XYZ file of C-alpha atoms in Angstrom:
196
model
C 16.764 134.144 190.254
C 15.279 132.160 193.087
C 17.278 131.858 196.267
C 17.084 128.850 198.554
C 15.526 130.605 201.510
C 12.700 128.722 203.090
C 11.597 125.633 204.871
C 8.924 124.129 202.621
C 5.979 126.063 203.998
C 2.977 126.603 201.721
C 0.885 129.714 202.348
C -2.546 130.259 200.813
C -3.886 133.823 201.117
C -7.360 134.199 199.650
C -10.060 136.820 199.673
C -12.735 135.651 200.239
C -11.844 132.755 202.512
C -11.179 129.359 201.031
C -12.258 125.828 201.781
C -9.682 123.392 203.114
C -9.409 121.383 199.855
C -7.932 124.458 198.143
C -5.113 124.410 200.682
C -4.545 120.716 200.021
C -4.354 121.450 196.287
C -1.672 124.075 196.915
C 0.450 121.612 198.881
C 0.061 118.914 196.227
C 0.899 121.460 193.500
C 4.222 122.207 195.216
C 5.067 118.511 195.577
C 4.244 117.672 191.947
C 6.064 120.719 190.562
C 9.136 120.056 192.694
C 9.252 116.456 191.511
C 9.693 117.423 187.859
C 11.893 120.534 187.939
C 15.566 119.627 187.649
C 18.409 121.553 189.271
C 21.781 122.200 187.651
C 22.947 118.831 188.990
C 19.988 116.991 187.353
C 18.364 116.369 190.720
C 14.777 117.357 191.365
C 14.131 120.496 193.372
C 13.900 119.994 197.107
C 10.578 121.633 198.056
C 11.839 122.125 201.616
C 14.345 124.750 200.424
C 11.649 127.299 199.532
C 8.484 128.822 200.931
C 5.510 129.082 198.551
C 2.905 131.842 198.619
C -0.376 131.559 196.696
C -2.324 134.827 196.738
C -5.793 134.636 195.222
C -8.301 137.483 194.945
C -11.753 137.158 193.400
C -15.250 138.597 193.496
C -16.634 135.091 193.951
C -18.467 134.611 197.269
C -16.343 131.568 198.173
C -13.265 129.776 196.894
C -13.224 126.024 197.174
C -12.549 122.739 195.549
C -9.476 121.409 193.796
C -10.140 123.228 190.503
C -7.042 125.436 190.722
C -4.599 122.576 191.354
C -3.454 122.347 187.738
C -2.743 126.048 187.350
C -1.055 126.288 190.748
C 1.276 123.449 189.720
C 2.048 125.110 186.380
C 2.740 128.387 188.202
C 5.211 126.728 190.577
C 7.022 124.969 187.713
C 7.176 128.234 185.770
C 8.529 130.122 188.752
C 11.196 127.497 189.503
C 12.203 127.364 185.826
C 12.047 131.141 185.300
C 9.436 130.826 182.527
C 6.829 133.469 181.673
C 3.194 132.390 181.541
C 0.589 133.510 178.998
C -1.708 136.020 180.659
C -4.600 135.408 178.266
C -4.823 131.685 179.085
C -6.816 130.280 182.004
C -7.678 126.773 183.070
C -9.683 124.635 185.411
C -8.606 121.203 186.543
C -7.308 119.506 189.630
C -3.775 118.122 189.801
C -3.236 114.447 190.551
C -0.068 113.125 192.220
C 1.128 111.645 188.908
C 0.887 115.024 187.139
C -2.324 114.221 185.307
C -5.192 116.709 185.329
C -8.405 115.650 187.057
C -12.055 116.514 186.404
C -13.892 119.476 187.912
C -17.378 120.914 187.796
C -18.920 124.225 186.812
C -16.928 124.675 183.613
C -19.477 126.945 181.896
C -19.562 129.353 184.862
C -15.765 129.349 184.880
C -15.748 130.249 181.170
C -18.051 133.173 181.996
C -15.584 134.300 184.678
C -12.620 133.833 182.309
C -14.294 136.069 179.749
C -14.691 138.811 182.361
C -10.880 139.009 182.717
C -10.148 138.957 178.983
C -9.128 135.324 178.525
C -8.555 134.138 174.961
C -7.803 130.467 175.719
C -9.390 128.145 178.284
C -7.841 124.782 179.180
C -10.061 121.897 180.306
C -9.542 118.213 180.922
C -10.014 116.071 177.851
C -13.333 114.287 178.273
C -15.125 117.277 179.799
C -16.121 118.797 176.452
C -19.871 118.689 177.090
C -22.273 119.892 179.730
C -25.965 119.326 180.347
C -28.397 122.205 180.452
C -32.037 122.207 181.499
C -34.186 123.795 178.798
C -37.683 125.068 179.582
C -40.273 125.314 176.822
C -43.853 126.500 177.020
C -46.142 124.392 174.841
C -49.778 124.970 174.128
C -52.089 122.041 174.675
C -55.848 121.702 174.398
C -55.987 122.343 178.171
C -53.831 125.504 178.088
C -50.125 126.184 178.371
C -47.709 123.747 179.939
C -44.020 124.145 180.761
C -41.954 121.206 179.574
C -38.384 120.669 180.709
C -35.736 118.573 179.078
C -32.020 117.992 179.493
C -29.935 119.060 176.505
C -26.262 118.208 176.032
C -24.197 121.129 174.784
C -20.569 121.571 173.694
C -18.250 123.607 175.939
C -16.098 124.753 172.993
C -19.138 126.045 171.103
C -20.364 127.894 174.192
C -17.019 129.615 174.794
C -16.414 130.504 171.152
C -19.949 131.635 170.330
C -20.415 133.741 173.481
C -16.915 135.111 174.075
C -14.545 134.176 171.249
C -12.565 132.001 173.691
C -10.736 128.950 172.328
C -11.198 125.833 174.485
C -8.207 123.483 174.521
C -8.287 119.939 175.909
C -5.377 118.838 178.100
C -4.506 115.613 179.859
C -1.513 116.361 182.036
C 0.957 118.938 183.304
C 3.165 118.810 180.174
C 0.112 119.811 178.094
C -0.698 122.669 180.479
C 2.886 123.955 180.502
C 3.075 123.868 176.713
C -0.006 126.090 176.363
C 0.952 128.424 179.206
C 4.692 128.772 178.615
C 5.540 127.301 175.210
C 8.023 124.989 176.950
C 7.931 121.220 176.772
C 9.022 119.066 179.657
C 10.373 115.595 179.079
C 7.806 112.812 179.548
C 9.958 111.074 182.143
C 9.971 114.283 184.177
C 6.204 114.205 184.531
C 5.780 110.504 185.265
C 6.818 110.701 188.922
C 4.132 109.615 191.342
C 3.948 111.613 194.537
C 2.746 109.768 197.606
């Protein structure tokens, strides 16, 4: 059980160091999660009653961007609710104040990283199912060989499945994320709060 012992502080401990937008994502994650979790008296959780610690370790040379906002929010909700989270599921996506998931970059590289930790499911924002790759081709001409480049659109799901056997799942908002991570559904009205 969680005890009300804190003052609303949000700590982000990363190795390597993180960019400032990661810290902002952690704070927003706490606010969004607290706005949807109900107490025994049907009130939302007061975020000022707890302290929140996000500890992140990676081999990446730098941690930055809002890409972990969605998972940090799901982790806070799960902790406050006492729900277990699937360890073979990973995601990328920022959290918006209304609980929707926002777009991020570098999805293919993040799938590569997910595979290195044994992920079986990868959650992405609906609408980010494709990526563009530069393809180089050597063609023979009457004057010799020439390298031709072209941009090719590829499917993220195909990449993940073909290379690693990872299922890519499209999500739109925090209820979608929580369903895939915990198996629990939150009520739509719980997730429609807008945090300012």
